[in-house]
PDB file of C-alpha atoms in Angstrom:
ATOM      1  CA  MET A   1     -34.945 -44.147 -32.617  1.00 52.00           C
ATOM      2  CA  VAL A   2     -37.156 -43.185 -29.735  1.00 61.00           C
ATOM      3  CA  ARG A   3     -36.598 -39.615 -28.148  1.00 74.00           C
ATOM      4  CA  ILE A   4     -35.718 -39.264 -25.133  1.00 94.00           C
ATOM      5  CA  LYS A   5     -35.803 -35.573 -22.755  1.00 96.00           C
ATOM      6  CA  ILE A   6     -35.035 -35.145 -19.139  1.00 98.00           C
ATOM      7  CA  ILE A   7     -36.633 -32.786 -16.767  1.00 98.00           C
ATOM      8  CA  ILE A   8     -34.247 -31.366 -14.165  1.00 98.00           C
ATOM      9  CA  LEU A   9     -36.318 -29.580 -10.909  1.00 97.00           C
ATOM     10  CA  VAL A  10     -34.076 -27.229  -9.914  1.00 96.00           C
ATOM     11  CA  ALA A  11     -36.915 -24.314  -8.730  1.00 95.00           C
ATOM     12  CA  GLY A  12     -35.933 -25.001  -4.781  1.00 90.00           C
ATOM     13  CA  LYS A  13     -34.213 -22.314  -2.270  1.00 79.00           C
ATOM     14  CA  GLY A  14     -32.036 -25.444  -0.872  1.00 68.00           C
ATOM     15  CA  THR A  15     -32.851 -24.082   2.821  1.00 66.00           C
ATOM     16  CA  ARG A  16     -30.972 -27.604   3.936  1.00 62.00           C
ATOM     17  CA  ALA A  17     -27.906 -26.362   2.819  1.00 59.00           C
ATOM     18  CA  PHE A  18     -27.848 -22.656   4.036  1.00 56.00           C
ATOM     19  CA  PRO A  19     -26.319 -20.591   4.082  1.00 68.00           C
ATOM     20  CA  LEU A  20     -24.572 -21.629   0.957  1.00 67.00           C
ATOM     21  CA  THR A  21     -27.920 -21.378  -0.691  1.00 71.00           C
ATOM     22  CA  ARG A  22     -29.392 -17.833   0.186  1.00 78.00           C
ATOM     23  CA  ASN A  23     -27.041 -16.137  -2.431  1.00 83.00           C
ATOM     24  CA  THR A  24     -26.506 -18.863  -5.247  1.00 89.00           C
ATOM     25  CA  PRO A  25     -28.883 -21.655  -5.940  1.00 88.00           C
ATOM     26  CA  LYS A  26     -27.644 -25.313  -4.805  1.00 90.00           C
ATOM     27  CA  SER A  27     -27.123 -26.579  -8.585  1.00 92.00           C
ATOM     28  CA  LEU A  28     -24.612 -23.605  -8.796  1.00 93.00           C
ATOM     29  CA  LEU A  29     -22.587 -24.512  -5.747  1.00 91.00           C
ATOM     30  CA  ASP A  30     -19.145 -26.326  -6.494  1.00 89.00           C
ATOM     31  CA  ILE A  31     -18.348 -29.808  -6.073  1.00 86.00           C
ATOM     32  CA  GLY A  32     -14.865 -29.279  -7.222  1.00 82.00           C
ATOM     33  CA  ASP A  33     -12.295 -28.461  -9.848  1.00 79.00           C
ATOM     34  CA  GLY A  34     -14.703 -25.459 -10.616  1.00 84.00           C
ATOM     35  CA  MET A  35     -17.414 -27.982 -11.650  1.00 88.00           C
ATOM     36  CA  THR A  36     -21.199 -27.300 -10.472  1.00 92.00           C
ATOM     37  CA  LEU A  37     -23.244 -29.209  -9.616  1.00 93.00           C
ATOM     38  CA  LEU A  38     -25.597 -28.614 -12.557  1.00 95.00           C
ATOM     39  CA  GLU A  39     -22.536 -28.526 -14.713  1.00 94.00           C
ATOM     40  CA  LYS A  40     -21.630 -31.718 -13.508  1.00 93.00           C
ATOM     41  CA  GLN A  41     -25.253 -33.145 -14.396  1.00 94.00           C
ATOM     42  CA  LEU A  42     -25.288 -31.571 -17.959  1.00 94.00           C
ATOM     43  CA  GLU A  43     -21.978 -32.989 -18.502  1.00 92.00           C
ATOM     44  CA  ASN A  44     -23.198 -36.649 -17.596  1.00 94.00           C
ATOM     45  CA  ILE A  45     -26.375 -36.060 -19.525  1.00 94.00           C
ATOM     46  CA  LYS A  46     -24.422 -35.443 -22.986  1.00 92.00           C
ATOM     47  CA  LYS A  47     -21.555 -37.908 -22.555  1.00 93.00           C
ATOM     48  CA  SER A  48     -24.594 -40.666 -21.946  1.00 94.00           C
ATOM     49  CA  LYS A  49     -25.340 -39.923 -25.299  1.00 92.00           C
ATOM     50  CA  VAL A  50     -29.304 -41.346 -24.662  1.00 94.00           C
ATOM     51  CA  ILE A  51     -31.080 -38.014 -24.271  1.00 94.00           C
ATOM     52  CA  ASP A  52     -31.444 -35.183 -26.942  1.00 92.00           C
ATOM     53  CA  GLU A  53     -32.937 -32.509 -24.707  1.00 95.00           C
ATOM     54  CA  VAL A  54     -33.075 -30.616 -20.791  1.00 96.00           C
ATOM     55  CA  VAL A  55     -35.680 -29.116 -19.433  1.00 98.00           C
ATOM     56  CA  LEU A  56     -34.882 -27.278 -16.672  1.00 98.00           C
ATOM     57  CA  VAL A  57     -37.401 -26.003 -13.944  1.00 98.00           C
ATOM     58  CA  ILE A  58     -36.368 -22.533 -12.160  1.00 98.00           C
ATOM     59  CA  GLY A  59     -37.768 -20.329  -9.519  1.00 96.00           C
ATOM     60  CA  HIS A  60     -34.805 -19.070  -6.778  1.00 95.00           C
ATOM     61  CA  LEU A  61     -32.507 -16.942  -8.535  1.00 95.00           C
ATOM     62  CA  ALA A  62     -33.639 -18.656 -11.896  1.00 96.00           C
ATOM     63  CA  GLU A  63     -31.427 -15.583 -13.844  1.00 96.00           C
ATOM     64  CA  GLN A  64     -28.250 -17.271 -12.352  1.00 95.00           C
ATOM     65  CA  ILE A  65     -29.156 -20.478 -13.446  1.00 96.00           C
ATOM     66  CA  GLU A  66     -30.047 -18.984 -17.204  1.00 95.00           C
ATOM     67  CA  ALA A  67     -26.486 -17.144 -17.508  1.00 93.00           C
ATOM     68  CA  LYS A  68     -24.549 -20.375 -16.733  1.00 92.00           C
ATOM     69  CA  ILE A  69     -27.026 -22.578 -19.517  1.00 92.00           C
ATOM     70  CA  LYS A  70     -26.154 -20.138 -21.706  1.00 87.00           C
ATOM     71  CA  MET A  71     -22.592 -21.449 -22.474  1.00 81.00           C
ATOM     72  CA  TYR A  72     -24.406 -25.032 -23.224  1.00 78.00           C
ATOM     73  CA  LYS A  73     -26.945 -24.188 -25.617  1.00 76.00           C
ATOM     74  CA  ASP A  74     -24.192 -21.895 -27.499  1.00 68.00           C
ATOM     75  CA  ASN A  75     -22.354 -25.278 -27.933  1.00 70.00           C
ATOM     76  CA  GLY A  76     -24.924 -27.257 -29.147  1.00 68.00           C
ATOM     77  CA  LEU A  77     -26.635 -29.162 -26.199  1.00 76.00           C
ATOM     78  CA  LYS A  78     -30.616 -28.490 -26.422  1.00 92.00           C
ATOM     79  CA  ILE A  79     -31.923 -27.093 -23.389  1.00 95.00           C
ATOM     80  CA  LYS A  80     -35.039 -25.217 -22.236  1.00 95.00           C
ATOM     81  CA  THR A  81     -36.350 -23.326 -19.099  1.00 97.00           C
ATOM     82  CA  VAL A  82     -39.631 -23.402 -17.247  1.00 98.00           C
ATOM     83  CA  TYR A  83     -40.066 -20.985 -14.316  1.00 98.00           C
ATOM     84  CA  ASN A  84     -41.966 -21.797 -11.548  1.00 97.00           C
ATOM     85  CA  PRO A  85     -43.342 -18.801  -9.898  1.00 97.00           C
ATOM     86  CA  PHE A  86     -44.423 -20.560  -6.730  1.00 95.00           C
ATOM     87  CA  TYR A  87     -40.941 -22.267  -5.375  1.00 95.00           C
ATOM     88  CA  GLU A  88     -41.434 -20.207  -2.008  1.00 93.00           C
ATOM     89  CA  ILE A  89     -44.796 -21.583  -1.293  1.00 94.00           C
ATOM     90  CA  SER A  90     -44.652 -25.183  -3.004  1.00 95.00           C
ATOM     91  CA  ASN A  91     -42.635 -28.385  -3.460  1.00 95.00           C
ATOM     92  CA  ASN A  92     -40.999 -30.142  -6.551  1.00 96.00           C
ATOM     93  CA  LEU A  93     -44.496 -31.799  -7.288  1.00 98.00           C
ATOM     94  CA  MET A  94     -45.391 -28.226  -8.393  1.00 98.00           C
ATOM     95  CA  SER A  95     -42.655 -27.998 -10.395  1.00 98.00           C
ATOM     96  CA  LEU A  96     -42.596 -31.272 -12.502  1.00 98.00           C
ATOM     97  CA  TRP A  97     -46.712 -30.062 -13.474  1.00 98.00           C
ATOM     98  CA  LEU A  98     -45.649 -26.900 -14.277  1.00 98.00           C
ATOM     99  CA  ALA A  99     -43.343 -28.761 -17.080  1.00 98.00           C
ATOM    100  CA  LYS A 100     -46.452 -31.232 -18.245  1.00 98.00           C
ATOM    101  CA  SER A 101     -46.133 -29.237 -21.870  1.00 97.00           C
ATOM    102  CA  GLN A 102     -43.195 -31.195 -21.952  1.00 97.00           C
ATOM    103  CA  MET A 103     -43.835 -34.894 -21.698  1.00 98.00           C
ATOM    104  CA  GLU A 104     -45.167 -34.947 -25.185  1.00 96.00           C
ATOM    105  CA  GLU A 105     -41.937 -37.588 -25.834  1.00 95.00           C
ATOM    106  CA  ASP A 106     -40.374 -39.936 -23.989  1.00 97.00           C
ATOM    107  CA  PHE A 107     -39.280 -38.453 -20.289  1.00 98.00           C
ATOM    108  CA  ILE A 108     -36.483 -38.803 -17.509  1.00 98.00           C
ATOM    109  CA  ILE A 109     -37.645 -36.857 -14.075  1.00 98.00           C
ATOM    110  CA  THR A 110     -34.607 -36.145 -11.969  1.00 98.00           C
ATOM    111  CA  ASN A 111     -33.954 -32.967  -8.833  1.00 95.00           C
ATOM    112  CA  GLY A 112     -31.313 -30.767  -9.465  1.00 93.00           C
ATOM    113  CA  ASP A 113     -29.138 -31.590  -6.358  1.00 92.00           C
ATOM    114  CA  ASN A 114     -28.858 -35.269  -7.499  1.00 93.00           C
ATOM    115  CA  ILE A 115     -25.337 -36.229  -9.407  1.00 93.00           C
ATOM    116  CA  PHE A 116     -25.737 -39.525 -11.327  1.00 96.00           C
ATOM    117  CA  GLU A 117     -22.605 -41.068 -13.585  1.00 95.00           C
ATOM    118  CA  TYR A 118     -23.207 -41.076 -17.592  1.00 96.00           C
ATOM    119  CA  ASP A 119     -24.083 -45.045 -17.196  1.00 96.00           C
ATOM    120  CA  VAL A 120     -27.353 -44.757 -15.077  1.00 97.00           C
ATOM    121  CA  PHE A 121     -29.165 -42.410 -18.195  1.00 97.00           C
ATOM    122  CA  HIS A 122     -27.250 -45.096 -20.425  1.00 96.00           C
ATOM    123  CA  GLY A 123     -28.768 -48.106 -18.878  1.00 96.00           C
ATOM    124  CA  LEU A 124     -31.787 -46.635 -17.957  1.00 97.00           C
ATOM    125  CA  VAL A 125     -33.004 -45.659 -21.447  1.00 96.00           C
ATOM    126  CA  LYS A 126     -31.534 -48.549 -23.325  1.00 92.00           C
ATOM    127  CA  ASN A 127     -32.583 -51.076 -20.685  1.00 89.00           C
ATOM    128  CA  HIS A 128     -36.414 -50.131 -20.263  1.00 90.00           C
ATOM    129  CA  ARG A 129     -39.075 -49.471 -22.802  1.00 88.00           C
ATOM    130  CA  ASP A 130     -42.777 -48.322 -22.560  1.00 95.00           C
ATOM    131  CA  GLY A 131     -43.463 -48.187 -19.277  1.00 97.00           C
ATOM    132  CA  ILE A 132     -43.217 -46.553 -15.976  1.00 98.00           C
ATOM    133  CA  PHE A 133     -39.586 -46.839 -13.767  1.00 98.00           C
ATOM    134  CA  LEU A 134     -38.017 -45.555 -10.676  1.00 98.00           C
ATOM    135  CA  THR A 135     -33.959 -45.780 -10.216  1.00 98.00           C
ATOM    136  CA  ILE A 136     -33.554 -47.645  -6.597  1.00 98.00           C
ATOM    137  CA  SER A 137     -30.332 -48.415  -4.638  1.00 98.00           C
ATOM    138  CA  ARG A 138     -30.079 -50.765  -1.698  1.00 97.00           C
ATOM    139  CA  LYS A 139     -28.447 -50.588   1.835  1.00 95.00           C
ATOM    140  CA  GLU A 140     -27.612 -51.916   5.089  1.00 94.00           C
ATOM    141  CA  LYS A 141     -29.812 -49.558   7.352  1.00 96.00           C
ATOM    142  CA  TYR A 142     -31.719 -46.372   6.260  1.00 97.00           C
ATOM    143  CA  ALA A 143     -32.160 -43.160   7.661  1.00 95.00           C
ATOM    144  CA  ASP A 144     -35.017 -40.663   8.389  1.00 94.00           C
ATOM    145  CA  GLY A 145     -34.246 -38.071   5.495  1.00 91.00           C
ATOM    146  CA  ASP A 146     -34.233 -41.382   3.137  1.00 95.00           C
ATOM    147  CA  MET A 147     -36.610 -41.459   0.133  1.00 97.00           C
ATOM    148  CA  LYS A 148     -37.438 -45.057   1.457  1.00 98.00           C
ATOM    149  CA  VAL A 149     -39.539 -47.564  -1.286  1.00 98.00           C
ATOM    150  CA  LEU A 150     -41.476 -50.268  -0.113  1.00 98.00           C
ATOM    151  CA  LEU A 151     -41.453 -53.094  -3.031  1.00 98.00           C
ATOM    152  CA  SER A 152     -44.584 -55.891  -3.641  1.00 97.00           C
ATOM    153  CA  ASP A 153     -42.973 -58.952  -5.633  1.00 96.00           C
ATOM    154  CA  GLY A 154     -40.407 -55.847  -7.541  1.00 95.00           C
ATOM    155  CA  ILE A 155     -43.112 -53.366  -8.294  1.00 98.00           C
ATOM    156  CA  ILE A 156     -43.126 -50.216  -6.279  1.00 98.00           C
ATOM    157  CA  SER A 157     -45.919 -50.084  -3.622  1.00 98.00           C
ATOM    158  CA  ARG A 158     -45.127 -47.048  -1.493  1.00 98.00           C
ATOM    159  CA  VAL A 159     -42.124 -43.731  -1.570  1.00 98.00           C
ATOM    160  CA  SER A 160     -41.932 -42.133   1.919  1.00 98.00           C
ATOM    161  CA  LYS A 161     -39.653 -40.599   4.207  1.00 97.00           C
ATOM    162  CA  GLU A 162     -42.371 -41.730   6.496  1.00 97.00           C
ATOM    163  CA  ILE A 163     -41.800 -45.256   6.550  1.00 98.00           C
ATOM    164  CA  ASP A 164     -40.064 -47.004   8.916  1.00 98.00           C
ATOM    165  CA  ASN A 165     -36.553 -47.327   8.098  1.00 98.00           C
ATOM    166  CA  ASP A 166     -36.119 -51.209   9.586  1.00 97.00           C
ATOM    167  CA  LYS A 167     -39.044 -51.877   6.765  1.00 97.00           C
ATOM    168  CA  ALA A 168     -37.347 -50.265   3.588  1.00 98.00           C
ATOM    169  CA  ASP A 169     -36.903 -52.315   0.938  1.00 98.00           C
ATOM    170  CA  CYS A 170     -34.816 -49.766  -0.734  1.00 98.00           C
ATOM    171  CA  GLU A 171     -33.952 -46.202  -1.432  1.00 97.00           C
ATOM    172  CA  SER A 172     -35.405 -43.708  -4.547  1.00 98.00           C
ATOM    173  CA  VAL A 173     -32.764 -41.855  -5.616  1.00 97.00           C
ATOM    174  CA  GLY A 174     -34.741 -39.071  -7.322  1.00 96.00           C
ATOM    175  CA  LEU A 175     -34.776 -40.765 -10.893  1.00 98.00           C
ATOM    176  CA  ALA A 176     -37.296 -42.198 -13.202  1.00 98.00           C
ATOM    177  CA  LEU A 177     -38.204 -42.901 -17.397  1.00 98.00           C
ATOM    178  CA  VAL A 178     -41.683 -42.749 -18.133  1.00 98.00           C
ATOM    179  CA  SER A 179     -42.004 -44.385 -21.933  1.00 97.00           C
ATOM    180  CA  GLY A 180     -44.675 -44.674 -23.940  1.00 96.00           C
ATOM    181  CA  LYS A 181     -47.986 -42.484 -25.083  1.00 96.00           C
ATOM    182  CA  LYS A 182     -50.021 -45.068 -22.985  1.00 97.00           C
ATOM    183  CA  HIS A 183     -48.060 -44.675 -19.485  1.00 98.00           C
ATOM    184  CA  ARG A 184     -46.775 -40.533 -20.347  1.00 98.00           C
ATOM    185  CA  GLU A 185     -50.943 -40.259 -20.071  1.00 98.00           C
ATOM    186  CA  ILE A 186     -51.245 -41.924 -17.511  1.00 98.00           C
ATOM    187  CA  PHE A 187     -48.386 -40.751 -15.632  1.00 98.00           C
ATOM    188  CA  LYS A 188     -49.967 -36.875 -16.975  1.00 98.00           C
ATOM    189  CA  ASP A 189     -53.164 -37.574 -15.846  1.00 98.00           C
ATOM    190  CA  ASN A 190     -52.318 -38.298 -11.947  1.00 98.00           C
ATOM    191  CA  LEU A 191     -50.068 -35.900 -11.880  1.00 98.00           C
ATOM    192  CA  GLU A 192     -52.808 -33.132 -13.095  1.00 98.00           C
ATOM    193  CA  GLU A 193     -55.005 -34.764  -9.993  1.00 98.00           C
ATOM    194  CA  LEU A 194     -52.523 -34.467  -7.276  1.00 98.00           C
ATOM    195  CA  ALA A 195     -51.874 -30.637  -8.315  1.00 98.00           C
ATOM    196  CA  ARG A 196     -55.095 -30.023  -8.206  1.00 97.00           C
ATOM    197  CA  ASN A 197     -55.216 -30.716  -4.736  1.00 98.00           C
ATOM    198  CA  LYS A 198     -54.670 -28.100  -2.481  1.00 95.00           C
ATOM    199  CA  GLU A 199     -52.721 -30.623   0.062  1.00 97.00           C
ATOM    200  CA  TYR A 200     -50.341 -31.369  -2.454  1.00 97.00           C
ATOM    201  CA  MET A 201     -48.605 -27.953  -2.870  1.00 96.00           C
ATOM    202  CA  ASP A 202     -46.180 -29.043  -0.359  1.00 95.00           C
ATOM    203  CA  LYS A 203     -45.221 -32.361  -1.548  1.00 97.00           C
ATOM    204  CA  PHE A 204     -42.345 -34.459  -3.313  1.00 97.00           C
ATOM    205  CA  TRP A 205     -43.216 -35.140  -7.092  1.00 98.00           C
ATOM    206  CA  LEU A 206     -42.626 -38.853  -6.246  1.00 98.00           C
ATOM    207  CA  GLU A 207     -46.119 -38.345  -4.571  1.00 98.00           C
ATOM    208  CA  THR A 208     -47.524 -38.996  -8.360  1.00 98.00           C
ATOM    209  CA  PHE A 209     -45.966 -42.835  -7.821  1.00 98.00           C
ATOM    210  CA  ASN A 210     -48.141 -43.411  -4.306  1.00 98.00           C
ATOM    211  CA  LEU A 211     -51.178 -42.561  -6.129  1.00 98.00           C
ATOM    212  CA  MET A 212     -50.251 -44.577  -9.470  1.00 98.00           C
ATOM    213  CA  SER A 213     -49.214 -47.593  -7.593  1.00 98.00           C
ATOM    214  CA  HIS A 214     -52.603 -46.968  -4.986  1.00 98.00           C
ATOM    215  CA  LYS A 215     -54.944 -47.113  -8.098  1.00 98.00           C
ATOM    216  CA  GLY A 216     -52.555 -50.806  -9.223  1.00 98.00           C
ATOM    217  CA  ILE A 217     -51.150 -48.711 -12.023  1.00 98.00           C
ATOM    218  CA  ALA A 218     -47.276 -51.258 -12.390  1.00 98.00           C
ATOM    219  CA  ILE A 219     -44.483 -48.839 -11.193  1.00 98.00           C
ATOM    220  CA  ARG A 220     -41.098 -50.857 -12.275  1.00 98.00           C
ATOM    221  CA  THR A 221     -37.674 -50.665 -10.571  1.00 98.00           C
ATOM    222  CA  PHE A 222     -34.384 -49.899 -12.445  1.00 98.00           C
ATOM    223  CA  GLU A 223     -31.641 -50.763  -9.633  1.00 97.00           C
ATOM    224  CA  ILE A 224     -28.394 -49.079  -9.368  1.00 97.00           C
ATOM    225  CA  ASP A 225     -25.324 -48.962  -7.153  1.00 96.00           C
ATOM    226  CA  GLY A 226     -25.445 -46.033  -4.719  1.00 90.00           C
ATOM    227  CA  LYS A 227     -22.351 -45.674  -2.768  1.00 89.00           C
ATOM    228  CA  THR A 228     -20.334 -44.992  -6.986  1.00 90.00           C
ATOM    229  CA  LYS A 229     -23.137 -44.279  -9.191  1.00 94.00           C
ATOM    230  CA  TRP A 230     -25.328 -41.276  -7.073  1.00 93.00           C
ATOM    231  CA  LYS A 231     -24.364 -38.925  -5.066  1.00 91.00           C
ATOM    232  CA  GLU A 232     -27.372 -36.357  -3.710  1.00 89.00           C
ATOM    233  CA  VAL A 233     -26.522 -32.919  -2.680  1.00 76.00           C
ATOM    234  CA  ASP A 234     -28.582 -31.808   0.478  1.00 66.00           C
ATOM    235  CA  PHE A 235     -26.521 -30.809   3.352  1.00 51.00           C
ATOM    236  CA  HIS A 236     -22.269 -29.143   3.628  1.00 47.00           C
ATOM    237  CA  MET A 237     -21.509 -32.331   4.378  1.00 53.00           C
ATOM    238  CA  ASP A 238     -22.569 -33.794   1.084  1.00 55.00           C
ATOM    239  CA  LEU A 239     -20.902 -31.123  -1.040  1.00 55.00           C
ATOM    240  CA  GLU A 240     -17.397 -33.044   0.258  1.00 59.00           C
ATOM    241  CA  ASP A 241     -19.378 -36.623  -0.752  1.00 57.00           C
ATOM    242  CA  ALA A 242     -19.576 -34.799  -4.393  1.00 54.00           C
ATOM    243  CA  LYS A 243     -16.196 -34.125  -4.764  1.00 55.00           C
ATOM    244  CA  LYS A 244     -14.791 -37.495  -3.540  1.00 57.00           C
ATOM    245  CA  LEU A 245     -17.075 -39.275  -6.003  1.00 55.00           C
ATOM    246  CA  LEU A 246     -16.161 -36.734  -8.420  1.00 55.00           C
ATOM    247  CA  LYS A 247     -12.058 -37.691  -8.519  1.00 52.00           C
ATOM    248  CA  LEU A 248     -12.952 -41.557  -7.782  1.00 47.00           C
ATOM    249  CA  ASN A 249     -15.451 -41.525 -11.715  1.00 52.00           C
ATOM    250  CA  LYS A 250     -12.816 -39.454 -13.498  1.00 55.00           C
TER     251      LYS A 250
END
């Protein structure tokens, strides 16, 4: 059986959700029924039955997250933390680089402000092997803040918020799988290359995919329904949408 771990990036300050995140990490915001965003993530990860271990990269108000996950550790979920001491001056590419030592097995990457239904994890792991895969969704119109994607013959060619809205083929939902020793090494080498460049201190982890694409490395897609299977919490209004998704998928 192939072991899969998931690396969740929760170090950021969540400034777009201020003042809610001034004294509370975004991942610990209540999304309904007393359930925090992080707890819902962990619940769905466990329910998927395809992920063996959770690695949280923490930073902002790290002690609150460590206190919250103690209950899950006590209940048998294998979970560990990696601390990012540079969270105030860096973006999540550096958080991911700090978790590089955790990439000796196949791994999934996601952001701490995303909710995916459990069957998304199951489908990603069960149907994709030996490669690098980026999860996408499609919609009629894209906005400036969307992490837009360009495709070439079904392969990722670019991922960026700077892509023109009317030229985007789809949207990245902040979930990726790296599977197989060869592809793990490729990913780590490219992540290391960007981490050594000071210009990428404040960049998103998805820049690693742009570098690999530029080198001709094939990044394949896994498509989900963005309306019912995924929600990102960036702003206050997103919390209400997350609560609706939680009720819809009970």
